[in-house]
XYZ file of C-alpha atoms in Angstrom:
729
model
C 128.496 87.562 171.415
C 127.247 90.979 172.318
C 123.844 89.508 172.976
C 125.323 86.923 175.336
C 127.229 89.479 177.459
C 124.445 92.076 177.658
C 122.694 92.734 181.023
C 119.795 90.513 181.864
C 116.397 91.964 181.008
C 114.300 93.385 183.891
C 111.324 91.396 185.168
C 107.901 92.222 183.747
C 106.130 95.024 185.589
C 103.459 94.233 188.167
C 99.980 94.442 186.676
C 98.991 97.160 189.124
C 102.056 99.218 188.163
C 101.188 98.803 184.527
C 97.690 100.119 185.127
C 98.631 103.021 187.342
C 102.103 104.201 186.532
C 102.825 103.086 183.015
C 99.428 103.149 181.397
C 99.641 104.599 177.969
C 98.272 108.115 177.665
C 95.997 107.026 174.854
C 93.929 104.724 177.172
C 90.359 106.075 177.445
C 88.568 106.482 180.846
C 85.986 103.793 181.626
C 82.593 104.476 180.150
C 79.806 105.592 182.459
C 76.587 103.643 182.002
C 73.211 103.432 183.683
C 72.742 100.713 186.251
C 69.959 98.262 185.650
C 66.760 99.317 187.403
C 66.653 96.129 189.496
C 70.174 96.854 190.801
C 69.219 100.428 191.670
C 66.126 99.268 193.537
C 68.011 96.634 195.498
C 70.715 99.131 196.516
C 68.021 101.576 197.671
C 66.231 98.798 199.546
C 69.419 97.957 201.424
C 69.615 101.555 202.622
C 66.008 101.750 203.833
C 65.690 98.220 205.296
C 69.031 97.807 207.037
C 67.927 94.985 209.372
C 64.663 93.359 210.544
C 63.925 96.024 213.135
C 63.951 98.622 210.326
C 61.154 96.741 208.557
C 59.116 96.466 211.767
C 59.467 100.218 212.419
C 58.278 101.098 208.918
C 55.262 98.781 209.186
C 54.257 100.084 212.624
C 54.437 103.667 211.384
C 52.192 102.723 208.450
C 49.720 101.175 210.903
C 49.698 104.309 213.052
C 49.159 106.456 209.954
C 46.141 104.242 209.206
C 44.508 105.198 212.510
C 44.977 101.814 214.171
C 44.053 101.249 217.810
C 45.552 97.738 218.012
C 48.876 96.601 216.492
C 50.167 93.040 216.844
C 53.669 91.917 215.809
C 54.868 88.327 215.408
C 58.522 87.504 214.659
C 60.408 84.319 213.784
C 64.197 83.896 213.961
C 64.736 87.552 214.828
C 62.743 88.651 211.775
C 64.868 86.865 209.183
C 62.361 84.073 208.595
C 59.124 85.963 209.259
C 57.719 89.318 210.341
C 53.954 89.713 210.632
C 52.349 93.055 211.546
C 48.553 93.196 211.917
C 46.470 96.284 212.670
C 42.842 97.388 212.797
C 43.314 100.564 210.742
C 41.293 101.805 207.780
C 42.814 99.251 205.385
C 43.878 99.643 201.750
C 41.466 100.216 198.894
C 41.191 97.490 196.292
C 42.003 99.960 193.500
C 45.302 100.889 195.200
C 46.639 97.336 195.550
C 48.296 97.189 192.069
C 50.625 100.136 192.862
C 50.878 99.606 196.619
C 54.489 98.380 196.517
C 55.817 100.461 193.650
C 58.533 102.960 194.574
C 57.426 106.499 195.395
C 53.709 105.736 195.524
C 52.097 107.372 198.553
C 48.872 108.896 199.808
C 50.696 111.331 202.120
C 51.908 114.019 199.709
C 51.692 115.035 196.056
C 54.187 117.920 195.729
C 57.600 118.608 197.248
C 56.170 121.618 199.058
C 53.954 119.260 201.061
C 57.061 118.239 203.006
C 56.932 121.628 204.725
C 53.741 120.612 206.542
C 53.970 116.797 206.588
C 52.516 115.235 209.746
C 52.319 111.566 208.777
C 55.194 109.212 209.583
C 55.446 107.754 206.099
C 55.638 109.943 203.012
C 58.161 108.709 200.412
C 56.625 105.403 199.366
C 59.938 103.613 199.921
C 59.264 101.167 202.764
C 56.952 98.556 201.227
C 58.703 98.819 197.874
C 62.095 98.214 199.508
C 60.769 95.157 201.333
C 59.574 93.561 198.097
C 63.108 93.821 196.648
C 64.725 91.964 199.578
C 61.925 89.691 200.841
C 58.665 87.961 199.967
C 55.763 90.252 200.898
C 52.100 89.297 201.297
C 49.399 91.863 202.151
C 45.914 91.020 203.449
C 43.520 93.939 203.868
C 39.869 94.864 204.223
C 38.239 98.294 204.276
C 35.084 99.403 206.022
C 31.928 98.203 204.306
C 33.531 95.303 202.439
C 32.124 91.816 202.951
C 35.531 90.216 202.485
C 39.163 91.190 202.255
C 41.865 90.703 199.634
C 45.246 88.998 199.755
C 48.052 89.658 197.279
C 51.775 88.844 197.103
C 54.461 91.210 195.796
C 57.944 90.796 194.388
C 60.271 93.477 193.080
C 57.588 96.120 193.500
C 54.857 94.450 191.444
C 52.019 92.050 192.148
C 52.717 88.373 191.554
C 49.014 87.687 190.959
C 45.647 89.426 190.991
C 44.208 90.164 194.461
C 42.323 87.149 195.802
C 39.211 87.404 197.948
C 39.669 86.019 201.471
C 38.330 86.220 205.005
C 39.862 89.104 206.915
C 39.519 91.066 210.135
C 39.223 94.865 209.890
C 42.525 96.466 208.952
C 45.703 95.249 207.274
C 48.153 92.414 207.797
C 51.620 92.564 206.193
C 53.679 89.367 206.109
C 57.430 89.595 205.384
C 59.159 86.259 204.752
C 62.790 85.317 204.023
C 64.238 88.780 204.563
C 67.473 89.425 202.594
C 67.137 86.086 200.756
C 68.907 87.697 197.783
C 71.547 89.583 199.802
C 73.743 86.727 201.018
C 76.342 88.781 202.892
C 73.700 90.830 204.758
C 71.727 87.720 205.697
C 74.791 85.844 206.959
C 75.985 88.796 209.022
C 72.577 89.073 210.696
C 72.357 85.341 211.378
C 75.801 85.303 212.953
C 75.193 88.422 215.057
C 73.002 88.722 218.140
C 69.316 88.084 217.627
C 67.395 91.136 216.383
C 64.356 90.184 218.453
C 65.419 92.206 221.543
C 65.736 95.272 219.288
C 62.197 94.710 218.024
C 60.888 94.326 221.590
C 62.632 97.576 222.544
C 61.115 99.325 219.518
C 57.577 98.197 220.437
C 58.146 99.304 224.035
C 59.075 102.798 222.872
C 56.021 103.112 220.642
C 53.778 101.756 223.416
C 54.661 104.449 225.958
C 54.254 107.321 223.490
C 51.108 106.099 221.730
C 49.431 105.160 224.997
C 46.007 105.191 223.300
C 47.045 102.227 221.102
C 47.343 98.587 222.184
C 50.614 96.903 221.177
C 51.731 93.291 221.403
C 54.906 91.552 220.262
C 55.746 87.867 220.519
C 57.846 85.200 218.901
C 56.031 83.238 216.222
C 54.247 80.274 217.773
C 54.688 81.478 221.367
C 51.645 81.537 223.622
C 52.732 84.593 225.597
C 53.741 88.048 224.408
C 56.979 89.775 225.408
C 55.320 93.171 224.968
C 51.649 93.594 225.716
C 50.197 97.019 226.402
C 46.586 98.121 226.445
C 45.276 101.632 225.947
C 46.206 103.673 229.016
C 44.743 106.884 230.354
C 48.130 108.396 231.218
C 51.689 108.270 229.961
C 53.037 107.296 233.380
C 50.716 104.271 233.490
C 52.021 103.241 230.076
C 55.637 103.504 231.276
C 54.746 101.475 234.354
C 53.079 98.808 232.213
C 55.981 98.482 229.748
C 59.135 99.251 231.742
C 57.924 98.262 235.199
C 57.298 99.920 238.532
C 60.993 100.245 239.359
C 61.320 102.743 236.501
C 57.961 104.508 236.817
C 58.267 105.244 240.541
C 61.576 107.104 240.062
C 60.515 109.577 237.363
C 60.154 113.349 237.433
C 57.785 115.120 235.067
C 59.422 117.843 232.959
C 57.960 120.514 230.710
C 59.497 123.297 228.649
C 58.272 125.608 225.937
C 59.320 128.634 223.957
C 56.820 130.882 222.205
C 59.097 133.803 221.371
C 59.284 134.472 217.658
C 62.904 135.585 218.066
C 63.983 132.037 218.845
C 62.756 128.559 218.028
C 59.108 127.826 218.868
C 58.671 124.466 220.562
C 56.871 122.546 223.301
C 58.436 119.708 225.259
C 57.048 117.369 227.879
C 58.270 114.105 229.291
C 59.772 112.251 232.233
C 63.349 111.885 233.454
C 64.708 109.659 236.206
C 65.622 110.962 239.643
C 68.505 110.207 242.015
C 66.996 106.860 243.075
C 67.185 105.400 239.567
C 70.216 103.310 238.670
C 71.070 101.634 235.356
C 74.116 100.552 233.388
C 73.244 102.548 230.294
C 71.126 105.507 229.287
C 67.649 104.835 227.918
C 66.303 107.709 225.849
C 62.920 107.556 224.146
C 62.599 110.638 221.932
C 59.659 111.627 219.753
C 59.761 114.772 217.641
C 56.450 115.680 216.024
C 55.193 112.159 216.864
C 58.197 110.508 215.133
C 60.487 108.108 216.977
C 63.944 109.551 216.256
C 67.439 109.834 217.682
C 69.342 112.990 218.575
C 72.897 112.317 219.736
C 73.555 115.943 220.648
C 70.484 116.151 222.916
C 71.237 112.797 224.553
C 74.853 113.782 225.235
C 73.848 117.151 226.707
C 71.400 115.480 229.145
C 74.034 112.925 230.181
C 76.398 115.817 230.957
C 73.748 117.375 233.225
C 73.292 114.100 235.107
C 77.027 113.524 235.458
C 77.404 116.988 236.987
C 74.254 116.965 239.143
C 73.671 113.313 240.077
C 76.966 111.450 239.563
C 75.597 108.218 241.044
C 72.635 108.273 238.639
C 74.517 109.403 235.556
C 72.803 106.847 233.254
C 69.237 108.167 233.215
C 65.915 107.041 231.786
C 64.496 109.749 229.532
C 61.155 109.962 227.768
C 60.649 113.146 225.807
C 58.114 114.410 223.280
C 58.943 117.600 221.384
C 56.447 119.437 219.184
C 57.751 121.946 216.624
C 56.146 123.761 213.707
C 56.346 121.336 210.742
C 58.290 123.883 208.695
C 61.055 123.862 211.342
C 61.756 120.146 210.916
C 63.435 118.478 207.945
C 62.182 114.886 208.028
C 63.881 113.848 204.792
C 67.427 113.554 206.134
C 68.033 109.839 206.658
C 66.861 106.891 204.485
C 65.382 105.161 207.556
C 63.914 108.456 208.934
C 65.884 107.743 212.104
C 67.189 111.299 212.279
C 65.662 114.693 211.600
C 67.178 118.142 211.219
C 65.857 120.945 213.425
C 65.879 124.685 213.002
C 67.723 126.368 215.906
C 68.694 123.000 217.346
C 71.298 124.490 219.701
C 68.743 126.847 221.267
C 66.271 124.026 221.855
C 68.894 121.757 223.415
C 70.138 124.512 225.720
C 66.595 125.273 226.902
C 65.850 121.594 227.612
C 69.209 121.138 229.319
C 68.575 124.022 231.709
C 65.052 122.767 232.499
C 66.308 119.292 233.453
C 69.194 120.713 235.468
C 66.802 122.909 237.439
C 64.480 119.968 238.166
C 67.301 117.740 239.342
C 68.859 120.376 241.597
C 65.508 120.981 243.281
C 64.969 117.290 243.841
C 65.942 115.783 247.184
C 68.937 113.587 246.367
C 68.402 111.342 249.361
C 66.441 108.156 248.578
C 63.078 108.358 250.350
C 60.759 105.468 251.028
C 57.302 105.771 252.527
C 55.161 103.132 254.152
C 51.657 102.812 252.801
C 49.122 102.885 255.616
C 46.031 100.868 254.824
C 43.509 102.729 256.990
C 40.559 100.622 255.904
C 39.853 98.169 253.187
C 37.854 99.633 250.318
C 35.919 96.398 250.272
C 34.414 97.005 253.683
C 31.327 98.282 251.878
C 31.038 95.254 249.628
C 28.396 93.647 251.792
C 26.615 95.015 254.815
C 26.073 91.537 256.153
C 28.773 90.429 258.608
C 28.685 86.931 257.154
C 29.641 88.147 253.676
C 32.751 86.303 252.454
C 34.504 89.544 251.648
C 33.436 91.716 254.555
C 36.267 93.514 256.378
C 36.297 95.705 259.460
C 37.511 99.261 259.752
C 39.550 100.892 262.452
C 38.660 104.210 263.958
C 42.058 104.747 265.563
C 44.491 107.222 264.070
C 47.452 105.049 265.011
C 48.838 102.919 262.176
C 49.726 99.465 263.439
C 52.482 97.309 261.966
C 50.070 94.810 260.462
C 48.399 97.645 258.541
C 51.593 98.505 256.629
C 52.343 96.659 253.415
C 55.455 97.071 251.271
C 53.864 96.298 247.948
C 52.749 98.239 244.904
C 49.215 97.538 243.785
C 49.935 98.715 240.259
C 52.884 96.430 239.633
C 51.817 94.245 236.671
C 54.226 91.482 237.603
C 53.036 91.137 241.182
C 56.506 91.705 242.678
C 57.044 93.345 246.086
C 58.702 96.755 246.221
C 59.248 99.726 248.429
C 56.580 102.026 247.137
C 55.177 105.509 247.150
C 52.149 106.732 249.022
C 49.197 107.251 246.706
C 47.514 110.581 247.205
C 43.688 110.614 247.202
C 43.633 113.552 244.781
C 45.661 111.524 242.282
C 43.228 108.613 242.656
C 40.331 110.933 241.894
C 42.192 112.371 238.917
C 42.959 108.880 237.624
C 39.311 107.827 238.025
C 38.167 110.936 236.190
C 40.636 110.123 233.422
C 39.304 106.584 233.123
C 35.712 107.825 233.121
C 36.465 110.309 230.359
C 38.296 107.587 228.431
C 35.333 105.243 228.679
C 32.990 108.061 227.695
C 35.053 108.912 224.613
C 35.276 105.248 223.625
C 31.530 104.866 224.003
C 30.886 107.983 221.921
C 33.262 106.753 219.239
C 31.831 103.265 219.073
C 28.122 104.059 219.360
C 26.586 105.307 216.107
C 24.007 108.058 216.208
C 21.101 105.644 215.609
C 21.750 104.211 219.057
C 20.589 107.486 220.542
C 17.053 106.729 219.331
C 16.910 103.363 221.119
C 15.903 104.214 224.656
C 15.858 100.530 225.577
C 19.640 100.303 225.087
C 20.155 103.400 227.222
C 17.934 101.920 229.913
C 20.027 98.739 229.961
C 23.266 100.750 230.165
C 21.805 102.921 232.953
C 20.888 99.780 234.877
C 24.534 98.710 234.676
C 25.669 102.141 235.901
C 23.215 102.201 238.807
C 23.905 98.595 239.791
C 27.676 99.056 239.934
C 29.172 98.180 243.325
C 31.765 100.737 244.410
C 33.729 98.342 246.612
C 34.054 95.709 243.915
C 34.870 98.417 241.384
C 37.849 99.473 243.503
C 39.058 95.871 243.646
C 38.789 95.479 239.872
C 40.562 98.773 239.150
C 43.458 98.326 241.565
C 43.978 94.593 241.944
C 47.083 92.647 240.987
C 46.652 89.420 239.031
C 48.515 86.597 240.818
C 47.615 83.546 238.739
C 45.019 80.845 238.134
C 44.080 78.824 241.226
C 42.157 76.209 239.220
C 40.159 75.955 235.996
C 37.623 78.622 237.026
C 39.074 80.830 239.783
C 41.901 83.351 239.523
C 43.844 84.720 242.486
C 43.836 88.516 242.903
C 45.598 90.714 245.438
C 44.042 93.977 246.555
C 45.695 95.968 249.330
C 46.212 93.465 252.168
C 43.655 90.939 250.913
C 43.760 87.934 248.615
C 40.656 87.007 246.626
C 39.429 84.167 244.462
C 37.588 85.562 241.429
C 35.361 83.483 239.165
C 36.807 84.153 235.701
C 33.800 82.724 233.843
C 31.316 84.985 235.659
C 33.561 88.035 235.301
C 34.197 87.531 231.591
C 30.515 86.840 230.918
C 29.420 90.047 232.634
C 32.180 92.070 230.920
C 31.118 90.767 227.495
C 27.479 91.612 228.243
C 28.391 95.188 229.146
C 30.651 95.590 226.094
C 27.902 94.333 223.750
C 25.594 97.086 225.004
C 28.340 99.741 224.949
C 29.339 98.854 221.364
C 25.724 98.350 220.291
C 25.341 98.961 216.571
C 29.056 99.250 215.825
C 31.134 96.089 215.822
C 34.240 95.025 213.971
C 33.795 91.711 212.182
C 35.159 88.176 212.462
C 34.601 86.777 208.969
C 34.200 82.992 208.918
C 36.271 81.427 206.151
C 33.514 78.851 205.546
C 29.931 79.936 206.334
C 28.332 77.454 208.737
C 24.830 76.081 208.209
C 22.554 77.095 211.078
C 20.486 73.967 210.479
C 23.513 71.737 211.103
C 24.746 73.824 214.036
C 21.419 73.678 215.859
C 21.089 69.949 215.174
C 24.541 69.425 216.723
C 23.516 71.422 219.797
C 20.235 69.499 220.189
C 22.023 66.161 219.939
C 24.587 67.329 222.490
C 21.765 68.202 224.886
C 20.182 64.746 224.510
C 22.977 62.313 223.591
C 21.223 59.150 224.857
C 17.995 59.477 222.874
C 17.108 57.204 219.980
C 18.417 58.835 216.822
C 15.650 57.750 214.437
C 12.939 58.517 216.962
C 13.875 62.104 217.773
C 15.808 63.309 214.730
C 12.611 64.339 212.971
C 11.527 66.403 215.964
C 14.979 67.959 216.297
C 14.999 68.674 212.584
C 11.702 70.559 212.837
C 12.970 72.553 215.831
C 16.143 73.425 213.937
C 14.162 74.378 210.828
C 11.895 76.705 212.820
C 14.884 78.373 214.473
C 16.684 78.849 211.148
C 13.579 80.414 209.640
C 13.247 82.760 212.635
C 16.897 83.832 212.565
C 16.747 84.374 208.794
C 13.769 86.683 209.294
C 15.665 88.609 211.977
C 18.926 88.696 209.973
C 18.766 92.407 209.145
C 18.405 93.424 212.792
C 21.100 90.970 213.952
C 23.570 92.355 211.417
C 22.789 96.035 211.954
C 22.833 96.038 215.750
C 25.043 93.086 216.737
C 27.308 92.368 213.744
C 25.908 88.810 213.351
C 25.478 88.031 209.642
C 22.999 85.328 208.617
C 22.748 85.024 204.825
C 19.476 84.228 202.957
C 20.514 80.561 202.716
C 20.530 80.278 206.514
C 24.309 80.253 206.959
C 26.188 81.995 209.744
C 29.050 83.841 208.027
C 30.123 86.681 210.348
C 30.484 87.254 214.081
C 31.237 90.470 215.993
C 34.479 91.442 217.727
C 33.387 92.201 221.289
C 36.768 92.367 223.025
C 39.896 93.222 221.065
C 42.457 90.389 220.873
C 39.877 87.851 222.023
C 38.263 85.256 219.761
C 35.500 83.038 221.153
C 35.817 79.265 221.360
C 34.395 78.134 218.013
C 33.503 74.750 219.502
C 30.670 76.598 221.248
C 29.099 77.990 218.064
C 26.337 75.288 217.970
C 25.283 76.161 221.533
C 25.278 79.877 220.615
C 23.119 79.275 217.512
C 20.594 77.322 219.590
C 20.512 80.081 222.248
C 19.768 82.703 219.591
C 16.809 80.676 218.370
C 15.408 79.411 221.682
C 16.369 81.878 224.431
C 15.813 85.273 222.783
C 12.507 87.065 223.464
C 11.737 88.771 220.176
C 8.424 90.536 220.925
C 9.798 93.096 223.430
C 12.586 95.431 222.271
C 14.390 95.870 225.585
C 14.201 92.198 226.595
C 15.187 91.209 223.034
C 18.391 93.259 223.171
C 19.083 92.042 226.689
C 18.720 88.350 225.807
C 20.788 88.636 222.608
C 23.525 90.396 224.586
C 23.343 87.641 227.206
C 23.650 84.935 224.511
C 26.684 86.679 223.031
C 28.200 87.149 226.497
C 27.865 83.454 227.294
C 29.416 82.516 223.931
C 32.389 84.916 224.283
C 33.012 84.237 227.989
C 36.313 82.582 228.866
C 34.983 79.137 229.670
C 37.438 76.304 230.318
C 38.335 74.560 227.024
C 36.273 71.492 226.157
C 39.382 69.312 226.262
C 40.327 68.471 229.885
C 43.405 70.122 231.334
C 46.348 67.713 230.728
C 48.085 69.001 233.858
C 45.167 67.873 236.032
C 43.821 64.433 236.895
C 42.768 63.721 233.330
C 45.508 61.393 232.121
C 43.030 58.591 231.334
C 41.227 60.811 228.828
C 44.290 60.985 226.581
C 45.169 57.294 226.644
C 44.723 55.363 223.418
C 42.993 51.982 223.413
C 44.370 48.903 221.668
C 41.363 47.314 219.993
C 40.755 43.622 220.675
C 43.342 43.349 223.460
C 41.906 44.143 226.881
C 45.054 43.709 228.942
C 47.416 45.545 226.608
C 48.017 49.107 227.929
C 47.490 51.852 225.378
C 49.776 54.778 224.665
C 49.108 58.494 224.915
C 47.629 60.670 222.168
C 50.449 63.231 221.988
C 48.739 65.326 219.312
C 45.573 65.675 221.380
C 47.592 66.539 224.485
C 49.491 69.213 222.534
C 46.218 70.702 221.303
C 44.818 70.758 224.832
C 47.967 72.315 226.297
C 47.890 75.086 223.688
C 44.211 75.784 224.370
C 44.710 76.023 228.139
C 47.870 78.137 227.794
C 46.122 80.529 225.396
C 43.187 80.885 227.795
C 45.424 81.724 230.749
C 47.371 84.241 228.645
C 44.095 85.876 227.555
C 42.860 86.049 231.142
C 46.011 87.807 232.348
C 46.789 90.046 229.382
C 43.376 90.706 227.821
C 40.570 90.116 230.330
C 41.889 91.854 233.459
C 43.432 94.893 231.671
C 40.096 95.372 229.850
C 38.163 95.010 233.101
C 40.211 97.834 234.639
C 39.061 100.102 231.800
C 35.488 99.052 231.064
C 34.032 96.754 233.720
C 31.386 97.829 236.261
C 30.773 94.920 238.627
C 27.111 94.485 239.637
C 26.119 94.353 243.295
C 25.052 90.724 242.942
C 28.693 89.681 242.585
C 29.337 90.624 246.209
C 27.265 87.679 247.428
C 27.062 85.085 244.637
C 30.579 83.697 245.030
C 32.196 85.595 242.147
C 34.594 87.209 244.641
C 35.699 85.256 247.717
C 38.249 86.566 250.202
C 40.690 83.774 251.100
C 43.368 85.597 253.085
C 43.917 88.839 254.976
C 47.351 90.087 255.951
C 46.066 91.617 259.195
C 44.676 88.252 260.351
C 47.749 86.349 259.202
C 49.903 88.829 261.068
C 48.051 88.064 264.294
C 48.432 84.315 263.702
C 52.194 84.567 263.229
C 52.432 86.951 266.175
C 50.915 84.295 268.458
C 53.308 81.679 267.063
């Protein structure tokens, strides 16, 4: 009975209470054990490669460390599906490929003390290793002097197979596929968030304006046009104008500061900050410290405070800044992604920069000023002395500037938009021209080996180009704005108050000819994946020249002609390879072609015609004429001819119609695959004309005098004359 009347028993304790409050004192602490190495590596990889833009930044920094002058980035699905970074750097040695993606393998340092003087952007050997733990990585590379490159795939830091020989262009290509395939939560969060592609575009833009001697491009995988495309520029301001646009570049103030006193921090700073006319919704700060793209929240906040106090209406500035410090004053090993660095005497440096910017802004006229550009005379008035020349313009001796002589447009705007613009000072033009001349001179010195100095014939040909350069046309080429393609051959260009038609085929052919002579003896290589038989190529070209002849009757003759040409080119193979980068093997196969213009590959459908030109059109018994005719054959091959397939957007619809055999009255369909191929070819050509040909012409091209009268440039409109027409109306 006592059991029946006793108080009910209390409910069982909550499991958490049992563990925390009522755990028996005899319970031992959990045992500490070592994590599996694969877990450790994956955790570390997640810290270094936080999102796709982190991987792109690491790969670009590796390319810059490799001395690259051209870096191309291709991205698919914001970098989750694919990231491809290609460069033309020194490549990776075959012996280093087995340990390339192991953790803490690097060529940048060997002892911890080396961090005190580190100047490269990579140094820990973490980036590539981290990528292999969270993605599928494939590396293709070739070093100078190798006949072919190597391709190898990596997973979890080790090679999946032995390096395989493959065709490759000078440098390295790193392919990252299926990023975070084994980190489900990270991958889902990135897929559900905003696309990472704009972050990658912004990253490339920042690198492009600092490393203005390097060409950058960034596009979505499969796209025909690039969202970032910059060529090597002679000045930082030109690079900013090219990447961020004229509206930013025209409203910048140059700033400089330095401190050499040993009592405080030693540093040098230079850059650009926006003035009172600049307006934006958020601050853009591009900061490089000892050539590293980094962030400094304290410095950014201090500059924003200056703007808020000095220019309240322009309190969200654009800032580009490069700071150089002694390497021992910078700790680069602070953040896993190297996004931040630690500086010695950071407060002193920030205060000095803050006062410099404040002084510049206070001295700047806060009122928005706009100037009208007076076009006193067209620089093309000297193009042709003949009054009947298609591009002859008249000059005015009056000091008065008439309304029709004033144009509100910026000649250096890459997009061709109209803006209120600044007056260009003649002294700045001369300085810019001197900068371009020095740039071309340095490029020529870098690309011409010393043996070229012994070949007076090459120098004579280059001197002929220099002497034959037309100053009026040169000004058009340097300062024109690309408008678009008028038809298959002519492009529209705007220069000052004039609109011109320019023959793209003639321009590209002459540019290629000049580049062949300037790069004589030192060419990067386009390795053909399958060597092509010269005998077959020349036979194809001969049959194309005479398609209606009887095959059995003339094939023997054509075969003998082809055989003689192959024998001749095989005999001249050593000279062709040494001077022009054209490799003909002992079996008579064409296996390598030169790179004449970066980011431009010739139309391979024209290889048979090129092979025939080398055999038939080259004069081999005179050195100067020989080099001249080979350069001309290469120029014709690499010129930007219209694709062989007709333009689908023109009156060529019948070409793409399929025929129903045996039924005359039954209408055929359309060959969609052929149309798609043609559209891609024409789109790629127009992109190359705008983003490769004309930017390269501004740097390297010297138009010959003959182009002033042979129809290469034709003036089609003049604002002064149009103004008079509308005035009468």
